[in-house]
Coordinates of C-alpha atoms and ligand atoms in Angstrom, one line a residue:
M986 CA 57.2 -13.4 29.5
S987 CA 59.7 -10.5 29.6
D988 CA 61.3 -9.0 32.5
P989 CA 58.9 -6.7 33.6
T990 CA 61.2 -4.0 35.0
S991 CA 63.2 -3.9 31.8
T992 CA 60.9 -1.5 30.0
I993 CA 59.2 0.4 33.1
L994 CA 58.5 4.1 32.9
P995 CA 60.8 6.8 33.9
V996 CA 61.5 7.8 37.4
A997 CA 62.0 11.4 37.8
T998 CA 65.1 13.2 39.7
G999 CA 64.6 14.6 43.2
R1000 CA 65.3 18.2 41.5
A1001 CA 63.0 17.4 39.0
T1002 CA 60.2 16.2 41.2
L1003 CA 60.5 19.2 43.6
V1004 CA 60.4 21.5 40.6
S1005 CA 57.2 19.9 39.4
F1006 CA 55.8 19.6 42.9
W1007 CA 56.4 23.4 43.5
R1008 CA 54.7 24.2 40.2
S1009 CA 51.6 22.6 41.4
L1010 CA 51.6 24.4 44.7
R1011 CA 52.4 27.9 43.1
R1012 CA 48.9 27.5 41.2
H1013 CA 47.3 28.3 44.3
P1014 CA 49.2 31.2 45.6
M1015 CA 46.2 32.6 47.8
L1016 CA 46.0 29.2 49.6
G1017 CA 49.7 29.2 49.9
W1018 CA 50.0 32.9 51.7
A1019 CA 47.2 32.2 53.6
S1020 CA 48.4 28.5 54.9
V1021 CA 52.2 30.6 55.8
A1022 CA 50.5 33.3 57.4
A1023 CA 48.0 30.9 59.6
S1024 CA 51.3 28.5 60.5
L1025 CA 53.0 31.7 61.6
A1026 CA 50.4 32.7 63.9
A1027 CA 49.6 29.4 65.4
S1028 CA 53.2 28.7 66.1
A1029 CA 53.7 32.2 67.8
A1030 CA 50.9 31.7 70.1
A1031 CA 51.9 28.5 70.7
V1032 CA 55.6 29.5 72.1
V1033 CA 53.9 32.5 74.1
V1034 CA 52.3 29.8 76.7
P1035 CA 55.7 28.3 78.1
L1036 CA 56.9 31.7 78.1
L1037 CA 53.9 32.9 80.2
L1038 CA 54.2 29.7 82.3
G1039 CA 58.0 30.8 83.1
R1040 CA 56.6 34.2 84.3
L1041 CA 54.2 32.5 86.4
V1042 CA 56.8 30.5 88.0
D1043 CA 58.6 33.6 88.7
L1044 CA 55.8 35.4 90.4
V1045 CA 55.3 32.2 92.3
V1046 CA 58.9 32.2 93.7
A1047 CA 58.7 36.1 94.1
A1048 CA 55.2 35.6 95.8
G1049 CA 53.7 38.0 93.4
T1050 CA 50.2 39.5 94.3
T1051 CA 47.2 37.6 93.5
R1052 CA 46.3 39.8 90.5
S1053 CA 49.4 39.7 88.7
L1054 CA 48.8 35.4 88.9
L1055 CA 45.6 35.4 87.9
L1056 CA 46.1 38.3 85.1
T1057 CA 49.3 35.9 83.7
S1058 CA 46.9 32.9 83.8
A1059 CA 44.4 34.2 81.9
W1060 CA 47.0 35.5 79.2
I1061 CA 48.1 31.7 79.3
L1062 CA 44.4 30.6 78.7
G1063 CA 44.0 33.3 75.7
A1064 CA 47.1 31.9 74.3
G1065 CA 46.5 28.7 74.5
F1066 CA 43.1 29.1 73.0
A1067 CA 44.4 31.1 70.0
A1068 CA 47.3 28.6 69.5
A1069 CA 44.6 25.6 69.2
V1070 CA 42.3 27.9 67.2
L1071 CA 45.0 28.9 64.7
T1072 CA 46.3 25.5 64.6
G1073 CA 43.3 24.1 63.3
A1074 CA 43.0 26.6 60.7
S1075 CA 46.8 26.4 59.4
R1076 CA 46.3 22.2 59.3
W1077 CA 43.3 22.9 56.8
L1078 CA 44.8 25.4 55.1
V1079 CA 48.0 23.5 54.2
T1080 CA 46.2 20.2 53.8
E1081 CA 43.8 21.9 51.3
W1082 CA 46.8 23.4 49.7
G1083 CA 48.9 20.2 49.3
M1084 CA 45.6 18.3 48.2
R1085 CA 44.7 20.8 45.2
A1086 CA 48.4 20.4 44.1
C1087 CA 48.4 16.6 44.5
A1088 CA 45.0 16.9 42.2
D1089 CA 46.6 18.9 39.4
L1090 CA 49.4 16.6 39.6
R1091 CA 47.6 13.5 39.3
E1092 CA 45.1 14.7 36.5
E1093 CA 48.4 15.7 34.7
V1094 CA 49.8 12.1 35.1
L1095 CA 46.4 10.6 34.1
D1096 CA 46.3 13.1 31.4
H1097 CA 49.8 12.1 30.2
A1098 CA 49.0 8.3 30.6
L1099 CA 46.1 8.2 28.5
R1100 CA 47.5 10.1 25.6
M1101 CA 51.1 8.5 26.0
D1102 CA 51.8 6.3 22.6
S1103 CA 50.0 3.1 23.0
A1104 CA 53.1 1.1 21.9
R1105 CA 55.1 2.9 24.6
L1106 CA 52.2 2.2 26.8
E1107 CA 52.4 -1.5 26.3
N1108 CA 56.1 -1.6 26.5
A1109 CA 55.8 -0.3 29.9
G1110 CA 53.1 -2.8 30.7
S1111 CA 49.9 -2.0 32.4
G1112 CA 51.2 -3.0 36.0
D1113 CA 53.6 -0.2 36.3
V1114 CA 51.1 2.3 34.9
A1115 CA 48.5 1.1 37.3
A1116 CA 50.8 1.0 40.1
R1117 CA 51.6 4.6 39.5
V1118 CA 47.9 6.0 39.1
T1119 CA 46.6 3.9 42.1
E1120 CA 49.3 2.9 44.7
D1121 CA 51.7 5.8 44.2
V1122 CA 48.6 8.6 44.0
E1123 CA 47.5 7.0 47.1
Q1124 CA 50.6 7.1 49.0
V1125 CA 51.1 10.5 47.9
T1126 CA 47.6 11.6 48.9
D1127 CA 48.0 10.0 52.5
S1128 CA 51.4 11.9 53.0
I1129 CA 49.7 15.4 52.3
R1130 CA 48.1 15.4 55.5
L1131 CA 51.4 14.5 56.9
A1132 CA 53.2 17.2 54.8
A1133 CA 50.9 19.4 56.1
G1134 CA 51.9 18.7 59.6
V1135 CA 55.7 18.7 58.6
F1136 CA 55.0 22.2 57.3
I1137 CA 53.6 23.3 60.6
A1138 CA 56.1 21.5 62.6
L1139 CA 58.9 23.4 60.6
V1140 CA 57.3 26.9 61.6
T1141 CA 57.2 25.8 65.0
V1142 CA 60.7 24.7 65.0
V1143 CA 61.9 28.1 63.8
V1144 CA 59.7 30.3 65.8
T1145 CA 60.5 28.3 69.0
V1146 CA 64.3 28.6 68.4
A1147 CA 63.7 32.5 68.1
G1148 CA 61.6 32.2 71.3
F1149 CA 64.7 30.5 73.0
A1150 CA 67.0 33.1 72.1
A1151 CA 64.8 35.9 73.4
L1152 CA 65.3 34.1 76.8
D1153 CA 69.0 33.8 76.8
W1154 CA 71.3 33.1 74.1
R1155 CA 73.5 30.8 76.3
I1156 CA 70.2 28.3 76.7
A1157 CA 69.7 28.5 72.8
V1158 CA 73.5 27.7 72.4
A1159 CA 72.5 24.5 74.8
F1160 CA 69.8 23.5 72.7
L1161 CA 71.9 23.5 69.6
V1162 CA 73.7 20.5 70.7
I1163 CA 71.1 18.4 69.4
V1164 CA 71.9 19.5 65.7
P1165 CA 75.3 17.7 64.9
V1166 CA 73.5 14.7 66.2
Y1167 CA 70.5 15.3 63.9
A1168 CA 72.8 16.4 61.1
L1169 CA 75.1 13.1 61.1
S1170 CA 72.0 10.8 61.8
L1171 CA 70.4 12.4 58.7
R1172 CA 73.4 12.5 56.6
R1173 CA 74.0 8.7 57.2
F1174 CA 70.1 7.8 56.7
T1175 CA 69.0 10.4 54.1
P1176 CA 70.8 8.4 51.0
R1177 CA 70.0 5.2 52.2
A1178 CA 66.5 5.8 52.8
K1179 CA 66.2 7.1 49.2
R1180 CA 67.7 4.0 48.1
L1181 CA 65.4 1.9 50.3
Y1182 CA 62.4 3.3 49.7
A1183 CA 62.5 3.6 45.8
A1184 CA 63.8 0.0 45.9
E1185 CA 60.6 -0.8 48.0
R1186 CA 58.2 1.1 45.5
Q1187 CA 60.1 -0.9 42.4
A1188 CA 59.5 -4.2 44.3
A1189 CA 56.3 -3.3 44.8
A1190 CA 55.5 -2.3 40.9
V1191 CA 57.0 -5.3 39.9
R1192 CA 54.8 -7.3 42.1
T1193 CA 51.6 -5.7 40.7
Q1194 CA 53.0 -6.4 37.1
H1195 CA 53.3 -10.0 37.6
L1196 CA 49.9 -10.1 39.0
L1197 CA 48.4 -8.3 36.4
T1198 CA 50.4 -10.2 33.7
T1199 CA 49.2 -13.5 35.5
F1200 CA 45.4 -12.9 35.8
G1201 CA 45.4 -10.9 32.2
G1202 CA 47.0 -14.0 30.5
V1203 CA 45.3 -16.5 32.6
R1204 CA 43.9 -18.6 29.5
T1205 CA 47.5 -18.7 28.3
V1206 CA 48.8 -19.9 31.9
H1207 CA 45.8 -22.5 32.0
A1208 CA 46.5 -23.7 28.2
Y1209 CA 50.2 -24.2 28.7
G1210 CA 50.0 -25.6 32.1
M1211 CA 52.1 -22.6 33.6
Q1212 CA 50.1 -22.2 37.0
Q1213 CA 52.9 -23.4 39.2
R1214 CA 55.6 -21.6 37.1
Q1215 CA 53.6 -18.4 37.3
S1216 CA 52.5 -18.6 41.1
Q1217 CA 56.4 -19.2 41.7
R1218 CA 57.1 -15.9 39.9
V1219 CA 54.4 -13.8 41.8
E1220 CA 55.6 -15.5 45.2
R1221 CA 59.2 -14.5 44.3
A1222 CA 58.0 -10.9 43.3
S1223 CA 55.9 -10.8 46.6
R1224 CA 58.8 -12.1 49.0
D1225 CA 61.2 -9.7 47.1
A1226 CA 58.6 -6.6 47.8
A1227 CA 58.7 -7.8 51.6
D1228 CA 62.1 -8.2 51.9
A1229 CA 62.5 -4.6 50.6
R1230 CA 60.1 -3.3 53.0
L1231 CA 61.7 -4.9 56.1
R1232 CA 65.0 -3.3 54.6
A1233 CA 63.4 0.0 54.8
V1234 CA 61.8 -0.6 58.0
R1235 CA 65.2 -1.6 59.7
G1236 CA 67.2 1.4 58.4
F1237 CA 64.1 3.6 59.8
L1238 CA 64.4 1.9 63.0
W1239 CA 67.8 3.0 63.5
F1240 CA 67.4 6.3 62.6
A1241 CA 64.3 6.4 65.3
N1242 CA 66.9 5.4 68.0
M1243 CA 69.3 8.3 66.9
M1244 CA 66.6 10.5 67.4
N1245 CA 65.9 9.3 71.2
Y1246 CA 69.5 9.8 71.8
A1247 CA 69.7 13.5 70.5
E1248 CA 66.5 14.4 72.8
A1249 CA 67.8 13.1 75.6
I1250 CA 71.4 14.9 75.1
G1251 CA 69.3 17.9 74.3
L1252 CA 67.4 18.3 77.3
T1253 CA 70.3 17.3 79.7
A1254 CA 72.2 20.5 78.1
V1255 CA 69.4 22.5 78.6
L1256 CA 68.9 21.7 82.3
F1257 CA 72.6 21.7 83.0
T1258 CA 73.2 25.4 81.4
G1259 CA 70.0 26.4 82.8
F1260 CA 71.1 25.3 86.6
L1261 CA 74.3 26.8 86.1
L1262 CA 72.7 30.2 84.8
V1263 CA 70.2 30.4 87.6
R1264 CA 73.4 29.5 90.2
S1265 CA 75.3 32.3 89.0
G1266 CA 72.2 34.7 88.9
D1267 CA 72.1 35.2 85.0
S1268 CA 68.8 33.5 84.6
S1269 CA 65.6 33.1 86.8
V1270 CA 64.3 29.8 87.3
G1271 CA 60.9 30.7 85.6
E1272 CA 63.3 31.2 82.8
V1273 CA 64.9 27.8 82.8
T1274 CA 61.5 26.5 83.2
A1275 CA 60.2 28.2 79.9
A1276 CA 63.4 26.8 78.3
A1277 CA 62.5 23.5 79.5
L1278 CA 59.4 23.8 78.4
L1279 CA 59.7 25.1 75.1
F1280 CA 62.3 22.3 74.5
H1281 CA 59.8 19.5 75.3
R1282 CA 57.4 21.4 73.1
L1283 CA 60.2 21.0 70.5
F1284 CA 59.9 16.9 70.6
G1285 CA 56.8 17.0 69.4
P1286 CA 57.6 19.1 66.1
L1287 CA 61.1 17.7 65.8
G1288 CA 60.3 14.2 66.3
M1289 CA 57.1 15.0 63.8
L1290 CA 59.8 16.2 61.1
L1291 CA 62.1 13.4 61.7
M1292 CA 60.1 10.4 62.3
S1293 CA 57.9 11.2 59.3
F1294 CA 61.4 11.4 57.3
N1295 CA 60.3 7.7 56.8
D1296 CA 57.0 8.5 55.2
I1297 CA 58.2 11.6 53.4
Q1298 CA 60.8 9.5 51.8
S1299 CA 58.5 7.1 50.7
A1300 CA 56.0 9.7 49.3
G1301 CA 58.8 11.5 47.7
A1302 CA 59.6 8.1 46.2
A1303 CA 56.0 7.9 45.2
L1304 CA 55.8 11.6 44.0
A1305 CA 59.0 10.9 41.7
R1306 CA 57.5 7.8 39.9
L1307 CA 54.3 10.2 39.4
V1308 CA 56.3 13.0 37.9
G1309 CA 58.1 10.4 35.9
V1310 CA 55.2 9.5 34.0
T1311 CA 54.7 13.3 32.8
E1312 CA 58.3 13.4 31.3
V1313 CA 57.3 10.9 28.9
D1314 CA 56.7 13.0 25.6
V1315 CA 53.1 12.7 24.3
P1316 CA 51.7 14.5 21.4
A1317 CA 50.2 18.1 22.1
G1318 CA 46.9 18.4 23.5
R1319 CA 45.5 20.0 20.3
A1320 CA 47.1 20.7 17.2
G1321 CA 45.7 22.3 14.1
E1322 CA 41.9 22.4 13.4
L1323 CA 39.4 19.2 13.9
A1324 CA 38.9 17.2 10.8
T1325 CA 35.7 17.9 8.9
R1326 CA 33.6 14.8 7.8
A1327 CA 34.7 15.0 4.4
P1328 CA 36.2 11.6 3.2
A1329 CA 40.0 11.4 3.3
G1330 CA 42.4 9.0 1.2
I1331 CA 45.5 7.6 2.7
T1332 CA 48.8 8.0 1.3
A1333 CA 52.0 5.9 2.6
K1334 CA 55.3 6.6 1.2
S1335 CA 58.2 4.0 2.1
V1336 CA 56.9 3.0 5.4
W1337 CA 59.3 0.6 7.5
H1338 CA 58.8 -0.6 10.9
R1339 CA 60.6 -2.7 13.8
Y1340 CA 59.2 -3.3 17.1
A1341 CA 62.0 -1.8 19.8
D1342 CA 65.2 -4.0 18.8
G1343 CA 63.3 -6.8 16.9
P1344 CA 63.7 -7.6 13.3
T1345 CA 61.9 -5.4 10.5
V1346 CA 58.4 -6.5 10.1
V1347 CA 56.9 -4.1 7.7
H1348 CA 59.4 -3.5 4.7
D1349 CA 59.2 -0.3 2.6
V1350 CA 55.3 -0.1 1.8
T1351 CA 54.2 2.4 -0.3
I1352 CA 50.3 2.8 -1.0
E1353 CA 47.7 4.9 -2.1
I1354 CA 44.2 4.5 -1.0
A1355 CA 41.6 6.9 -2.7
E1356 CA 38.8 8.4 -0.6
G1357 CA 35.9 6.3 0.1
E1358 CA 38.0 3.1 -1.2
S1359 CA 38.0 -0.2 0.9
L1360 CA 41.2 -2.1 0.9
A1361 CA 41.5 -5.7 2.4
I1362 CA 44.9 -6.9 4.0
V1363 CA 45.3 -10.4 3.8
G1364 CA 48.4 -12.7 4.5
E1365 CA 49.8 -15.4 6.5
S1366 CA 50.1 -15.0 10.3
G1367 CA 53.0 -12.6 11.2
A1368 CA 53.1 -11.5 7.7
G1369 CA 52.9 -7.8 9.1
K1370 CA 48.9 -7.1 8.3
T1371 CA 48.1 -5.7 12.2
T1372 CA 51.3 -3.7 12.3
L1373 CA 50.7 -1.9 8.7
A1374 CA 46.9 -1.6 9.5
A1375 CA 47.8 0.2 12.8
I1376 CA 50.5 2.3 11.2
L1377 CA 48.3 3.5 8.7
G1378 CA 45.5 4.2 11.3
G1379 CA 47.9 6.3 13.6
V1380 CA 47.8 4.2 16.3
F1381 CA 51.6 4.4 16.6
P1382 CA 53.9 5.9 14.0
A1383 CA 56.1 4.1 11.8
A1384 CA 59.9 3.7 12.6
D1385 CA 60.4 5.2 9.0
G1386 CA 58.6 6.6 6.3
A1387 CA 55.6 8.8 6.0
V1388 CA 51.6 8.3 6.0
W1389 CA 49.1 11.4 5.2
L1390 CA 45.6 11.4 6.0
G1391 CA 43.3 13.3 3.8
G1392 CA 46.6 15.3 2.7
R1393 CA 48.0 15.6 6.3
L1394 CA 50.8 14.3 7.6
I1395 CA 49.7 11.8 10.5
G1396 CA 52.4 13.7 12.9
D1397 CA 51.0 17.1 12.4
L1398 CA 47.3 15.8 13.4
G1399 CA 46.7 16.0 17.2
P1400 CA 45.0 13.6 19.2
D1401 CA 41.7 14.9 18.9
D1402 CA 42.1 15.6 15.3
L1403 CA 43.2 11.9 14.8
R1404 CA 40.4 10.4 16.9
R1405 CA 38.0 12.4 14.4
T1406 CA 39.4 11.3 11.2
V1407 CA 40.3 7.5 11.9
G1408 CA 38.2 5.3 13.8
V1409 CA 40.0 2.0 14.9
V1410 CA 38.5 -1.6 16.2
T1411 CA 41.3 -3.5 17.3
Q1412 CA 41.2 -7.5 17.9
E1413 CA 41.0 -6.4 21.7
V1414 CA 37.4 -4.8 22.0
H1415 CA 36.7 -3.7 25.4
V1416 CA 33.1 -3.2 27.3
F1417 CA 34.0 -0.3 29.6
A1418 CA 32.1 -0.7 33.0
G1419 CA 28.6 1.5 33.1
T1420 CA 25.5 1.2 31.3
L1421 CA 25.4 0.1 27.5
A1422 CA 24.3 3.7 26.6
D1423 CA 27.4 5.1 28.7
D1424 CA 29.6 2.6 26.8
L1425 CA 28.4 3.7 23.2
R1426 CA 28.6 7.6 24.2
L1427 CA 32.3 7.3 25.0
A1428 CA 32.4 7.8 21.0
A1429 CA 29.7 10.6 20.9
P1430 CA 28.9 11.8 24.4
H1431 CA 26.4 14.1 23.2
A1432 CA 24.3 11.1 20.8
T1433 CA 20.7 11.0 21.7
D1434 CA 19.0 7.6 22.7
E1435 CA 17.6 7.8 19.0
Q1436 CA 21.2 8.1 17.4
L1437 CA 22.3 5.1 19.8
H1438 CA 19.5 2.7 18.2
A1439 CA 20.3 3.8 15.2
A1440 CA 24.2 2.8 15.1
L1441 CA 22.8 -0.2 16.7
R1442 CA 20.5 -1.1 14.0
L1443 CA 23.4 -0.5 11.6
V1444 CA 25.4 -3.1 13.0
D1445 CA 22.3 -5.5 13.7
A1446 CA 22.6 -5.1 17.6
D1447 CA 19.2 -3.9 18.2
G1448 CA 17.7 -7.0 18.6
W1449 CA 19.8 -8.4 21.3
V1450 CA 19.9 -4.7 23.2
A1451 CA 16.3 -4.6 22.9
A1452 CA 16.0 -8.1 24.9
L1453 CA 18.3 -6.7 27.5
P1454 CA 16.6 -6.3 31.2
A1455 CA 17.0 -3.0 30.8
G1456 CA 17.5 -2.3 27.1
L1457 CA 20.2 0.8 26.5
A1458 CA 20.2 1.3 30.6
T1459 CA 21.6 -2.2 31.0
R1460 CA 24.7 -2.2 33.1
V1461 CA 27.9 -4.0 31.4
G1462 CA 31.4 -4.5 32.0
D1463 CA 33.2 -6.8 34.7
G1464 CA 30.8 -8.3 36.9
E1465 CA 27.8 -6.8 35.4
H1466 CA 25.7 -8.3 32.6
P1467 CA 27.6 -10.6 30.5
I1468 CA 28.4 -9.5 26.8
T1469 CA 29.9 -12.4 24.4
P1470 CA 32.8 -11.2 22.2
G1471 CA 30.8 -11.1 19.3
Q1472 CA 28.5 -8.7 20.8
A1473 CA 31.4 -6.4 22.2
Q1474 CA 32.7 -6.4 18.3
Q1475 CA 29.3 -5.1 17.2
L1476 CA 29.2 -2.4 20.2
A1477 CA 32.9 -1.5 18.9
L1478 CA 31.7 -1.0 15.3
A1479 CA 28.5 0.9 16.7
R1480 CA 30.8 3.2 18.4
I1481 CA 32.5 3.8 15.1
A1482 CA 29.3 4.7 13.4
L1483 CA 28.5 7.0 16.1
L1484 CA 32.1 8.7 15.9
D1485 CA 31.5 9.1 12.0
P1486 CA 34.9 9.4 10.9
P1487 CA 35.9 9.4 7.3
I1488 CA 38.6 6.8 7.7
V1489 CA 38.2 3.6 9.6
V1490 CA 40.7 0.6 10.3
L1491 CA 39.1 -2.6 10.9
D1492 CA 41.5 -5.4 12.6
E1493 CA 39.5 -8.9 12.4
A1494 CA 36.2 -7.0 13.4
S1495 CA 34.6 -10.4 12.8
A1496 CA 37.5 -13.0 14.0
E1497 CA 35.5 -12.8 17.3
A1498 CA 32.8 -15.0 16.8
G1499 CA 31.7 -18.5 15.2
S1500 CA 30.8 -18.7 11.8
A1501 CA 27.3 -17.6 11.9
G1502 CA 28.3 -15.0 14.2
A1503 CA 31.3 -13.9 11.8
H1504 CA 28.7 -13.6 8.8
Q1505 CA 26.5 -11.2 10.8
L1506 CA 29.6 -9.3 11.7
E1507 CA 30.9 -9.2 8.4
L1508 CA 27.8 -7.5 7.5
A1509 CA 28.0 -5.0 10.3
S1510 CA 31.4 -4.1 9.2
Q1511 CA 30.4 -3.9 5.6
A1512 CA 27.6 -1.4 6.9
V1513 CA 29.8 0.8 8.8
I1514 CA 32.6 0.9 6.0
R1515 CA 30.4 1.9 3.3
G1516 CA 30.5 5.8 2.4
R1517 CA 34.2 5.7 4.1
T1518 CA 38.2 5.0 3.3
A1519 CA 38.8 1.6 5.0
I1520 CA 41.6 -0.7 5.8
V1521 CA 40.3 -4.3 6.7
V1522 CA 42.5 -7.0 8.1
A1523 CA 40.9 -9.9 7.0
H1524 CA 41.2 -13.5 7.9
R1525 CA 37.7 -14.5 6.3
L1526 CA 38.4 -14.3 2.9
T1527 CA 34.8 -13.5 2.0
Q1528 CA 35.7 -10.0 4.0
A1529 CA 38.4 -9.1 1.5
H1530 CA 36.3 -10.1 -1.3
A1531 CA 34.2 -7.5 -0.5
C1532 CA 36.4 -4.9 -0.7
D1533 CA 37.3 -2.5 -3.4
R1534 CA 41.2 -3.7 -3.3
V1535 CA 43.3 -6.6 -1.7
A1536 CA 46.8 -6.3 -0.7
V1537 CA 48.3 -9.7 0.3
M1538 CA 51.4 -9.6 2.5
S1539 CA 54.0 -11.9 3.1
R1540 CA 57.1 -11.2 5.5
G1541 CA 56.4 -7.4 5.9
R1542 CA 55.9 -6.9 2.1
I1543 CA 52.8 -6.4 -0.5
V1544 CA 53.2 -8.9 -2.7
E1545 CA 50.0 -8.6 -4.4
L1546 CA 48.0 -5.7 -4.9
G1547 CA 44.6 -5.2 -7.1
R1548 CA 40.8 -5.9 -7.3
P1549 CA 39.8 -9.2 -5.7
D1550 CA 38.6 -10.6 -8.7
D1551 CA 41.4 -9.5 -11.1
L1552 CA 44.1 -11.2 -8.5
V1553 CA 41.9 -14.6 -8.8
E1554 CA 42.2 -14.5 -12.6
A1555 CA 45.8 -13.5 -12.3
G1556 CA 46.2 -16.9 -10.5
G1557 CA 48.8 -15.8 -7.9
R1558 CA 49.0 -15.9 -4.0
Y1559 CA 45.4 -14.6 -3.5
A1560 CA 43.8 -16.8 -6.2
E1561 CA 45.4 -19.8 -4.2
L1562 CA 44.0 -18.4 -0.8
W1563 CA 40.5 -17.9 -2.2
A1564 CA 40.5 -21.5 -3.8
A1565 CA 41.5 -23.1 -0.4
W1566 CA 38.9 -20.9 1.1
R1567 CA 36.2 -21.8 -1.1
R1568 CA 36.8 -25.7 -0.9
Ligands
LIG1801 N1 54.0 -5.3 20.2 C1 54.8 -6.1 19.6 N2 56.0 -6.0 19.7 C2 57.0 -6.9 19.2 N3 56.8 -7.4 18.2 C3 55.7 -7.5 17.7 C4 54.5 -6.9 18.3 N4 53.3 -6.9 17.8 C5 53.5 -8.0 16.7 N5 54.8 -8.4 16.4 C6 55.5 -9.2 15.4 O1 55.7 -8.5 14.4 C7 55.3 -9.1 13.7 C8 54.2 -8.9 12.6 O2 53.0 -9.1 13.5 P1 51.5 -8.5 13.2 O3 50.4 -8.7 14.3 O4 51.6 -7.2 12.4 O5 51.1 -9.6 12.1 P2 49.8 -10.1 11.2 O6 49.9 -10.5 10.1 O7 48.9 -9.3 11.9 O8 49.5 -11.5 12.4 P3 48.4 -12.1 12.6 O9 47.5 -12.5 11.8 O10 48.8 -13.4 13.5 O11 47.5 -11.4 13.9 C9 55.3 -10.7 14.1 O12 56.4 -11.3 13.8 C10 55.0 -10.4 15.5 O13 55.5 -11.4 16.4

């Protein structure tokens, strides 16, 4: 198993992350403006309360009239009520704004992940992608509520500082002593936190990757007695993830301590300055009380801003990983018109391929497959059959050379176009969670039940489907009604029949069953191939023999090509294989 960190998907830079999130936020301008207005109004109402309380203190000291005391108290109550209502409204608005931006981003990431070149996705490993679209999305979504609080806190801090200045500029200056303490702590903590949280999320992704590869390859793990080695790997990855988390927590605790010092210093400075101002007669006791209350009010938002730095950094790292997915090049959404159902031939010229830095596995293949013709590819294991079939079917692009489907270069076909032109059944057939009808309708969302039954009949699956407890409505997939690998292959073939593409690529569609089942699948494949241009990667030679032509591959090259009977007569490699098969 390769090192899971080596091919992990990119992580966006801080700037790219901010630009991307800001773009998502700007898609909802009305919510944005309403959020800013409500937050400003809520903060202003909240700042008025301590100022009025200071006034109340002055009235008491000056033995003011009962009427003026009651009137000021009524204003305090009114301002407090308005602040409560406006704070609730602004919190709701800002959360809604952030949630919508986040949902847009999640959609973009998912869309990108699904449209990504499957080879790129495989290289990155399903664990990395899964961690990003689950754990990272969750982390960012959870942080939105927090970010809403942070946004409101920021506005409150700005409005409160303006309130200080309205009282006495010297008190505002005294308050500013906390700024260097905060600034120095942040300057030291920010770059460290960035590293620590990025490392924490990376370690978590590697742990998920190890867990998924272990469970995904559980048969191999058992077959080779690798349980102990694999569990040691998982244990090591889990320990690394826990260590990374602890390092992040330790860094944060240091920062939290610095914040407490700053608050103690700030309050002392405000009270001391207030004492001097009252003694010199420049300020009243009420004004200093208001300043102390304002400062106390700041503890909440400032603490919130700085303490949530922890989670904001962590969410920022998760956001950067999400935005990173959107930076991977993917084919455009829709290019050109959708292909029509007319049969289309395949032309390949000088196709070469190698995986990443590996050796060349397909050498200079040039071939023309006529409209409606079926071509079987046979050859020893590792000859390059699957790779060539995948390239001809547009599953991934060749490293070099060109392929045309129905006269159009594969690179010019958009994903929807390609999907309508070629139906591919690979060795990994998958049954998706849901009802059997849902599973089939993945290929043709608007197909009627009658059309589903017709497709099942074509691949000879109508018998066992009718015997299921709820027929087409039976739930299949993980933990639901069990489906054999052979039945899953039949469903994959039925999906192709429903999709009705002019070209099909079948990679070992009959390899998943025992010999009786294999024969049934061969017939199903033949039924699906009929009337289409087809490429069949065949391990069973009866399947190859039923095709119009056979290409024999060896070490990435086509070494024989012709009609099966002609090849047998010619007495070459295929003739040997055929003779051995019939023995
Ligand atoms: N995703 C991949 N990454 C790296 N190398 C790969 C990948 N897939 C296949 N290969 C290598 O490319 C070569 C050709 O593989 P391919 O699967 O195309 O052969 P095949 O003839 O279909 O083999 P088989 O009959 O065993 O499926 C092999 O050496 C294989 O190890």
